mmCIF file of C-alpha atoms and ligand atoms in Angstrom:
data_model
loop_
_atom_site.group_PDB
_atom_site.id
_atom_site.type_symbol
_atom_site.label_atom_id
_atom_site.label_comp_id
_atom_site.label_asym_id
_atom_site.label_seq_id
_atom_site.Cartn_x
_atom_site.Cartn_y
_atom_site.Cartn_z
ATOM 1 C CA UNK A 733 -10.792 -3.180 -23.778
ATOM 2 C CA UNK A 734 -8.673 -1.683 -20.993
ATOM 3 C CA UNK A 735 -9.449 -3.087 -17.562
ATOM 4 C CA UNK A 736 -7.860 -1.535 -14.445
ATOM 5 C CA UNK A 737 -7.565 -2.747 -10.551
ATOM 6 C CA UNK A 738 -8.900 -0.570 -7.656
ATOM 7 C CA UNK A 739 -7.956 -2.038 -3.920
ATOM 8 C CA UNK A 740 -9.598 0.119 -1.031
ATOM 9 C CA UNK A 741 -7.310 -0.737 1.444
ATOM 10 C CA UNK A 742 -7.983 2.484 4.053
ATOM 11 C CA UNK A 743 -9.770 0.584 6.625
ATOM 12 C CA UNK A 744 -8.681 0.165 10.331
ATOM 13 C CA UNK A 745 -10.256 -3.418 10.815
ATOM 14 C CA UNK A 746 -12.147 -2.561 13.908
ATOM 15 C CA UNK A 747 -13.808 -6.167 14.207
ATOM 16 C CA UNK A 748 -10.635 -7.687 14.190
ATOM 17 C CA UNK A 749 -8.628 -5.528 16.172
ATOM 18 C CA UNK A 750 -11.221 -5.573 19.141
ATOM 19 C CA UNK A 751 -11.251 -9.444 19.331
ATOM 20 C CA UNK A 752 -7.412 -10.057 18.539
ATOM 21 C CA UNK A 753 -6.303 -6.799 20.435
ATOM 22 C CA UNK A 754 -3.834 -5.717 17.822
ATOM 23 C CA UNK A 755 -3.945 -2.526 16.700
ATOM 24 C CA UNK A 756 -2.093 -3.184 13.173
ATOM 25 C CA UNK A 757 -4.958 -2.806 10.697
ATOM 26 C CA UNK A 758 -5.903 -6.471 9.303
ATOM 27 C CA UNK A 759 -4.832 -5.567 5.437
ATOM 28 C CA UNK A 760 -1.234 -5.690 7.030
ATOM 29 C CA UNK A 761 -1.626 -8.823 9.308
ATOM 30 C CA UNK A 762 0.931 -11.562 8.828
ATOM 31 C CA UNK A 763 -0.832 -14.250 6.320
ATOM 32 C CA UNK A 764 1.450 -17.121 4.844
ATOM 33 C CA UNK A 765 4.263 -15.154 4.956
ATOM 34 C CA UNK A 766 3.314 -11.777 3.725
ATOM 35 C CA UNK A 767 1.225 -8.998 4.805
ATOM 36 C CA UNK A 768 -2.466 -9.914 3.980
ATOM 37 C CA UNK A 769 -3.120 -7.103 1.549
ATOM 38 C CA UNK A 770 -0.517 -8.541 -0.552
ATOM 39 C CA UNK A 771 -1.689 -11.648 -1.699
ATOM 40 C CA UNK A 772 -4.854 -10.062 -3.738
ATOM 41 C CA UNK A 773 -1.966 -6.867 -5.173
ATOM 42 C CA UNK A 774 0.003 -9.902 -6.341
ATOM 43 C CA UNK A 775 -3.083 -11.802 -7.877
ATOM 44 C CA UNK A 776 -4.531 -8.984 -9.710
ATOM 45 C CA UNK A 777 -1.135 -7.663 -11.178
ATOM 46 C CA UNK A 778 -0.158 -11.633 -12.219
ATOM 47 C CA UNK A 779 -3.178 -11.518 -14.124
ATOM 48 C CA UNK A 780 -2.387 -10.774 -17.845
ATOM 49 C CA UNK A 781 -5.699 -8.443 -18.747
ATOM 50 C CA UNK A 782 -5.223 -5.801 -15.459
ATOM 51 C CA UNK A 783 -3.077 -2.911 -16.722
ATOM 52 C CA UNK A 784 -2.372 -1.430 -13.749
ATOM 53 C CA UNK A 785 -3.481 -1.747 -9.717
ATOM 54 C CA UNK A 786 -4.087 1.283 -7.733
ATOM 55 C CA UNK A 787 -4.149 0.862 -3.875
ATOM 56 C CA UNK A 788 -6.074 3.359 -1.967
ATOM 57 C CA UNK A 789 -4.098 4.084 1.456
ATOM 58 C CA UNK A 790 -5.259 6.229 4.506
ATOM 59 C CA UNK A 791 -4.103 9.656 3.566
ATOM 60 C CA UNK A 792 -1.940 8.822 7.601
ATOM 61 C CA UNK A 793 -0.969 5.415 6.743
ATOM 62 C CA UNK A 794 2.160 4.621 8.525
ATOM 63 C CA UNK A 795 2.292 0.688 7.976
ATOM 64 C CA UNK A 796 2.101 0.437 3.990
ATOM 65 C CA UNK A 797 5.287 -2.233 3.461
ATOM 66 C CA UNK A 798 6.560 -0.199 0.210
ATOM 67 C CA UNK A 799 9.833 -2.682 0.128
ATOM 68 C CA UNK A 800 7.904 -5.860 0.153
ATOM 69 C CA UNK A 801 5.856 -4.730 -2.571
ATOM 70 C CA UNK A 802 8.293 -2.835 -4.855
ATOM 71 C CA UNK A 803 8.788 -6.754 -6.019
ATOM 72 C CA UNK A 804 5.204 -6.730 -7.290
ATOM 73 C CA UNK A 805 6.476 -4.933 -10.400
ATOM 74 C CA UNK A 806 5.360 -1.758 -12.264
ATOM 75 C CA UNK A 807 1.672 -2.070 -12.795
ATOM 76 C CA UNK A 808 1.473 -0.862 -9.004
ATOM 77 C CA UNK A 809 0.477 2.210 -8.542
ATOM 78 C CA UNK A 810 0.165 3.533 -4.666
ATOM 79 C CA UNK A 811 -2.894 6.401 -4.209
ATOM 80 C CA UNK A 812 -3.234 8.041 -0.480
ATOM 81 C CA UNK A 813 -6.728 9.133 -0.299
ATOM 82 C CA UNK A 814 -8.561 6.984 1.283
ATOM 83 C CA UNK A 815 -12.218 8.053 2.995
ATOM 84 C CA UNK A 816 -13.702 7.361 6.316
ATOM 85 C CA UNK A 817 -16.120 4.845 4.194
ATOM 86 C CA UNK A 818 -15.331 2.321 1.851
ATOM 87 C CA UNK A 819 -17.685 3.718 -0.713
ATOM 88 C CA UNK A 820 -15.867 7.214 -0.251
ATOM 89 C CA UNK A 821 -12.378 5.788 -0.585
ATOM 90 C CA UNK A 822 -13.707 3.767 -3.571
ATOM 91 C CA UNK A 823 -14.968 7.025 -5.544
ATOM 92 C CA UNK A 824 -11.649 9.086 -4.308
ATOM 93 C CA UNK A 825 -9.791 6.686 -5.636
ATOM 94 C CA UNK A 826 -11.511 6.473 -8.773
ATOM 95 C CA UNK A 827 -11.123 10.617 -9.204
ATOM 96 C CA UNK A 828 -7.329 10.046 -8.373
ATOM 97 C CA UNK A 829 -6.862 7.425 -11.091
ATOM 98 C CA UNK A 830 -8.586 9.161 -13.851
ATOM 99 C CA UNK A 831 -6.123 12.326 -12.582
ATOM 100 C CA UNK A 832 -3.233 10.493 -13.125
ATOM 101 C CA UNK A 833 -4.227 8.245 -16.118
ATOM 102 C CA UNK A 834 -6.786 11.011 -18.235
ATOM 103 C CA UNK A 835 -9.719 9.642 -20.194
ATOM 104 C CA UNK A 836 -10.620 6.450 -18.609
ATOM 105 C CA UNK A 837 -14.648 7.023 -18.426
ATOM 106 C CA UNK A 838 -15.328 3.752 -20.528
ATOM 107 C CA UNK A 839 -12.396 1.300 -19.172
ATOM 108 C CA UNK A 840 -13.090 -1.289 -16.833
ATOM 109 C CA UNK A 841 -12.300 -1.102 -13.415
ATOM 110 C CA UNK A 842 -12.056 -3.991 -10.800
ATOM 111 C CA UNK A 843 -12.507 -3.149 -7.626
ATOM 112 C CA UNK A 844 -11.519 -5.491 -4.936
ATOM 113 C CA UNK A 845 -11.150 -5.490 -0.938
ATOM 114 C CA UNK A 846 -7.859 -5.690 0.524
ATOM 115 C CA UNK A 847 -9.001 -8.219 2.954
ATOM 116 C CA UNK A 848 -9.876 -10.743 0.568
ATOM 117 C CA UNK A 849 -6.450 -12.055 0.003
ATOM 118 C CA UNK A 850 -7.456 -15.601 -1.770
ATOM 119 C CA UNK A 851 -8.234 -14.305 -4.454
ATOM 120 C CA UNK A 852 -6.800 -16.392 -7.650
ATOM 121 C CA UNK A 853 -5.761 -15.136 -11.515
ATOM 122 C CA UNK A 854 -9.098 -17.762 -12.638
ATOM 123 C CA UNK A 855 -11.212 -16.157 -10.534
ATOM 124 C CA UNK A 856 -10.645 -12.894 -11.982
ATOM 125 C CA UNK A 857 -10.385 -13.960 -15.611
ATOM 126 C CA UNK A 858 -14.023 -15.817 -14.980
ATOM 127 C CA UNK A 859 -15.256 -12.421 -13.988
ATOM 128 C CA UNK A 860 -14.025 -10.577 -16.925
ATOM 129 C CA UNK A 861 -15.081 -13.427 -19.439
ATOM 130 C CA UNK A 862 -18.522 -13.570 -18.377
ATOM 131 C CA UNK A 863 -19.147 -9.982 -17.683
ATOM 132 C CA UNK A 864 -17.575 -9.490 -21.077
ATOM 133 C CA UNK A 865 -19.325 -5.978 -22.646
ATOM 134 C CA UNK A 866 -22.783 -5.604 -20.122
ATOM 135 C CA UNK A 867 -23.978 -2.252 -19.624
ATOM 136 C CA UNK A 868 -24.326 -2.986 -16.092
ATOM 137 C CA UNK A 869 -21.059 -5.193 -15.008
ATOM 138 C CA UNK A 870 -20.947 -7.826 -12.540
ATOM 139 C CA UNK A 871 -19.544 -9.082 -9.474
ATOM 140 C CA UNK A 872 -18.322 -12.383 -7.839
ATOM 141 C CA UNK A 873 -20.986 -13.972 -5.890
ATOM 142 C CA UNK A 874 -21.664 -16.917 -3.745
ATOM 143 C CA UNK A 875 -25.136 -18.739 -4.214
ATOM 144 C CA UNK A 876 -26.342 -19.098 -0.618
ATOM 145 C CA UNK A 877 -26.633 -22.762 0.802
ATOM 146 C CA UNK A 878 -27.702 -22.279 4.371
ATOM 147 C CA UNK A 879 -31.091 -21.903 5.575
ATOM 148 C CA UNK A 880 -31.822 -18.714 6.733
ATOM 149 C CA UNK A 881 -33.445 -17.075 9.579
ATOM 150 C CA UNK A 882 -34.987 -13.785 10.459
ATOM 151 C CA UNK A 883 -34.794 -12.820 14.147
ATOM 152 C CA UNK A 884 -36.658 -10.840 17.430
ATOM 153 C CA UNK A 885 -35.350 -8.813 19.757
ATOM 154 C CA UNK A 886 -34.853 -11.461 22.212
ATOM 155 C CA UNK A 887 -32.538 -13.556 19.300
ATOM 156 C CA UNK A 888 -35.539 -16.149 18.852
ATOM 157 C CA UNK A 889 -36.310 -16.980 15.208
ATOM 158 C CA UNK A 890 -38.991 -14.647 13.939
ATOM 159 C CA UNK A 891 -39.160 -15.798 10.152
ATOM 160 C CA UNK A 892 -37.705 -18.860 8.168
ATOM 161 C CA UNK A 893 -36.350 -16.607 5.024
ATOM 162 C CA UNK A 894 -36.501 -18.563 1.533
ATOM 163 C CA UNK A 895 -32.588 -19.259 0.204
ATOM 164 C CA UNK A 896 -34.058 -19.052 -3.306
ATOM 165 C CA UNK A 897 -32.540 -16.536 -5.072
ATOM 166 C CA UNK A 898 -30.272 -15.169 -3.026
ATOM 167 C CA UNK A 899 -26.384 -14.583 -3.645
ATOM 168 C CA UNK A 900 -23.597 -13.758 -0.796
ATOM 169 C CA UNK A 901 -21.608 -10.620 -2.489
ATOM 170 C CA UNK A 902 -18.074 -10.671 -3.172
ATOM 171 C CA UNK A 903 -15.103 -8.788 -4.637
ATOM 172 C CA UNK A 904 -13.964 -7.809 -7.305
ATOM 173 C CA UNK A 905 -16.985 -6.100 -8.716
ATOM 174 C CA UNK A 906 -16.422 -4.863 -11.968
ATOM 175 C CA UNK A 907 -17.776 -1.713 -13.978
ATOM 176 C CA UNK A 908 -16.870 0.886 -16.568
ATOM 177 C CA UNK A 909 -15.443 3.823 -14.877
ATOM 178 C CA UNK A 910 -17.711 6.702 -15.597
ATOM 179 C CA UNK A 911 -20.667 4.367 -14.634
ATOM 180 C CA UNK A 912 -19.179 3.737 -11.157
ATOM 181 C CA UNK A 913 -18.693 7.260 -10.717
ATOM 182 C CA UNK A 914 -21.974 8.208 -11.054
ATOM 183 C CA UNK A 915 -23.311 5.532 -9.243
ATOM 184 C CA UNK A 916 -20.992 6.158 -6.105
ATOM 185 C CA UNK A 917 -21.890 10.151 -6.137
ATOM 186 C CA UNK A 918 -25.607 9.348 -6.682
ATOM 187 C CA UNK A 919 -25.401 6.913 -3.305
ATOM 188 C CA UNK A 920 -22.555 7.606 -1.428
ATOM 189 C CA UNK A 921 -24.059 5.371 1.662
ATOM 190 C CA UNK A 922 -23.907 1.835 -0.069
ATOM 191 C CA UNK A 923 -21.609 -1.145 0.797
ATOM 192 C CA UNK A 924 -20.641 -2.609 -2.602
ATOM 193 C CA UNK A 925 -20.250 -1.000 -5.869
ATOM 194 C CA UNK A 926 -22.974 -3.605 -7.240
ATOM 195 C CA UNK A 927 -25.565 -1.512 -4.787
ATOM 196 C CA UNK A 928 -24.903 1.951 -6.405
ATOM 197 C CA UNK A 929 -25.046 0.403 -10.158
ATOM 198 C CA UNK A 930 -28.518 -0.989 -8.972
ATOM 199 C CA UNK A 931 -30.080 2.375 -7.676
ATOM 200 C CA UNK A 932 -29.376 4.038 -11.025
ATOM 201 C CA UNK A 933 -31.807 0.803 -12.384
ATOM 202 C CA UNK A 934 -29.069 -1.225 -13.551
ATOM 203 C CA UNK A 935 -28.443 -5.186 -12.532
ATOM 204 C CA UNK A 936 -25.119 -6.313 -12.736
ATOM 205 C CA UNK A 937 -24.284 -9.862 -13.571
ATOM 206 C CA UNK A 938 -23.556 -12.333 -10.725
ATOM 207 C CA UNK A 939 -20.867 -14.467 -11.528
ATOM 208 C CA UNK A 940 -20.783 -17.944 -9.530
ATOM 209 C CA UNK A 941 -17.854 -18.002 -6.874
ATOM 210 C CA UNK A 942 -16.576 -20.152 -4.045
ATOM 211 C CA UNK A 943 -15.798 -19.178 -0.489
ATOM 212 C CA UNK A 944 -12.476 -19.769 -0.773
ATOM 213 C CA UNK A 945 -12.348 -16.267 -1.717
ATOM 214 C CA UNK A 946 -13.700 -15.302 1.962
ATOM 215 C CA UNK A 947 -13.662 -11.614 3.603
ATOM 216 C CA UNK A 948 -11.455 -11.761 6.538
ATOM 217 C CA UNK A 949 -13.163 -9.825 8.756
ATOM 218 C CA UNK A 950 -12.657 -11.715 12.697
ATOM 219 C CA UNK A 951 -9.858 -13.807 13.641
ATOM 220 C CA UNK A 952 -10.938 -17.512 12.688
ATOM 221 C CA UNK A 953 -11.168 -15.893 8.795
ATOM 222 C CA UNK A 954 -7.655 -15.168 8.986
ATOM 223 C CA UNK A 955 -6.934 -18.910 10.152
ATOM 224 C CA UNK A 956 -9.393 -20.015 6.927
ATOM 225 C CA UNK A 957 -7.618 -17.899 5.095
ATOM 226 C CA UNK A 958 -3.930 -18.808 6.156
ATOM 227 C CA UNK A 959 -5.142 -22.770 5.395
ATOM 228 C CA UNK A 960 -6.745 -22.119 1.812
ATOM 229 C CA UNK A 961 -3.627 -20.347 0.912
ATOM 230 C CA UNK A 962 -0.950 -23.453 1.936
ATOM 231 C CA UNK A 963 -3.379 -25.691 1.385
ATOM 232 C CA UNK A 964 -3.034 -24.546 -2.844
ATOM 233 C CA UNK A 965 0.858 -23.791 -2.804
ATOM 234 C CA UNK A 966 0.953 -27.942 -1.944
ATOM 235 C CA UNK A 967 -1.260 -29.024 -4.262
HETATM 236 N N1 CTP B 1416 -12.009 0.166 3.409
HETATM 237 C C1 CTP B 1416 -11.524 1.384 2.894
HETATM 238 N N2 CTP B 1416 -11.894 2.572 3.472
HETATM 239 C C2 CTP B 1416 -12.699 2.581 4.549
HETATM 240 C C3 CTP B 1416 -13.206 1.375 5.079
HETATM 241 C C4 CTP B 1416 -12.845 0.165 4.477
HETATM 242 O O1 CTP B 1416 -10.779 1.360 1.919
HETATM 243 N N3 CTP B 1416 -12.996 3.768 5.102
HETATM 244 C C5 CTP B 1416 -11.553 -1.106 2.812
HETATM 245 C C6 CTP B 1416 -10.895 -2.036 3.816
HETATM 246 O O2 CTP B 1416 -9.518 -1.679 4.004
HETATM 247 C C7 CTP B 1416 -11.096 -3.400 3.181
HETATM 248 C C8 CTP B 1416 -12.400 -3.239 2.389
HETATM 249 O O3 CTP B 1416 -12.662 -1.834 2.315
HETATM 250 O O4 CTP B 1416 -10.077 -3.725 2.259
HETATM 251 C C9 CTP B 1416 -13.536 -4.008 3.020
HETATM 252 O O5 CTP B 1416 -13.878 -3.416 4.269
HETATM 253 P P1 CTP B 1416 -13.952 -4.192 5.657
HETATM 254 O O6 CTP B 1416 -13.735 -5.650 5.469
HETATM 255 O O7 CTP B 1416 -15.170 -3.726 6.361
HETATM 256 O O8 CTP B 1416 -12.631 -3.637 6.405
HETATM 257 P P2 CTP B 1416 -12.533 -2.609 7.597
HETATM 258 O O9 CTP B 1416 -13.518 -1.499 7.391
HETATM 259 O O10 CTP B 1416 -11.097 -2.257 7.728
HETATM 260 O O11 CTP B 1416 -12.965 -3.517 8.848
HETATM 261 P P3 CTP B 1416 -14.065 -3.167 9.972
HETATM 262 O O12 CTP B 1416 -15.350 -2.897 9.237
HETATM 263 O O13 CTP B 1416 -14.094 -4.384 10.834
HETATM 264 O O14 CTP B 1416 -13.532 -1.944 10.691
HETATM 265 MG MG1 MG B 1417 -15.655 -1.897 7.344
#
């Protein structure tokens, strides 16, 4: 089986930048030493199984650090067409791929956000060993442990909302190619690749994750983020 990395890295990070007042977008943030977006790049092309890692780019991207990452090695592979959603710059990146690589319909791709940079090599071989050959793929998930609340208008708790059952989503989120394709043209509004599989009637696997593979989306993440990452180089 041939599995293949897909970072969507073309965002602008508006809910950082408007509390932090930097206009650098947060996949290029200093993090432990390196620009955020290269901790996951570095994870995913450590990890023996992942062929190669494409990074989709704004097609205007002026801060992509090509000379800190030319040390990543060859099984990084730079695309610049990047969409004004995530789900857009997902499926042009998957068109771009297959245009560069030919027949890819049933390979695996793993696609993973930019902005989680904790991401470790276990994490991802976990995903591919228990997603192993299902129709419908699978994606790293949290099992949710607060309780949770519905609210008014007025921010006053409406509904207490049962826990049971429900999974915070995370990256990567892994599916065949073709499938993904599909799925993204057939619901080009979703958020995560796991919501297009499921319109077309499919459930992908969850596969049991910890936050320390957080989204940094506001400032304090990027603190979390900076203290999970020195946190493992000591121990
Ligand atoms: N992304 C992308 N293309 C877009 C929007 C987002 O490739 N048009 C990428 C981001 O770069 C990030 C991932 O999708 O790696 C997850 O998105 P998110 O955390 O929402 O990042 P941003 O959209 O950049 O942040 P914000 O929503 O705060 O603007
Ligand atoms: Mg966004």
């Amino acid at each position: 089986m041939t599995y293949h990395a897909l970072v969507p890295a073309a965002g602008s990070g508006s809910r950082m930048g408007a509390l932090s007042g930097c206009a650098l977008p947060k996949q290029y943030l200093p993090l432990a030493g390196q620009p955020m977006i290269r901790h996951a790049l570095a994870t995913l092309c450590a990890t023996p199984a992942i062929m190669d890692v494409f990074v989709v780019l704004a097609p205007d991207d002026i801060h992509w650090p090509a000379a800190a990452m030319a040390t990543l090695g060859p099984k990084l592979r730079v695309l610049r067409c990047g969409g004004d959603t995530r789900a857009r710059s997902v499926a042009n990146g998957l068109r771009a791929m297959a245009g560069e690589l030919g027949e890819i319909g049933n390979d695996w791709v793993l696609v993973h956000d930019a902005a989680r940079p904790c991401l470790t090599v276990a994490m991802v071989e976990n995903l591919i060993a228990e997603v192993g050959e299902e129709d419908a793929g699978g994606l790293l998930a949290m099992p949710v442990a607060d309780t949770l609340k519905r609210s008014d208008d007025n921010g006053r708790v409406r509904q207490t909302v049962s826990r049971d059952g429900l999974w915070q989503a995370q990256t990567p989120q892994m599916f065949r190619h073709r499938l993904l394709l599909d799925a993204l043209d057939f619901a080009p509004q979703v958020t995560d690749e796991a919501s297009a599989i499921e319109t077309l009637g499919l459930s992908p696997r969850l596969v049991a994750a910890d936050v320390s593979n957080l989204k940094v989306t506001y400032p304090l993440d990027l603190q979390l983020a900076a203290w999970i990452l020195q946190n493992r180089e000591q121990s």
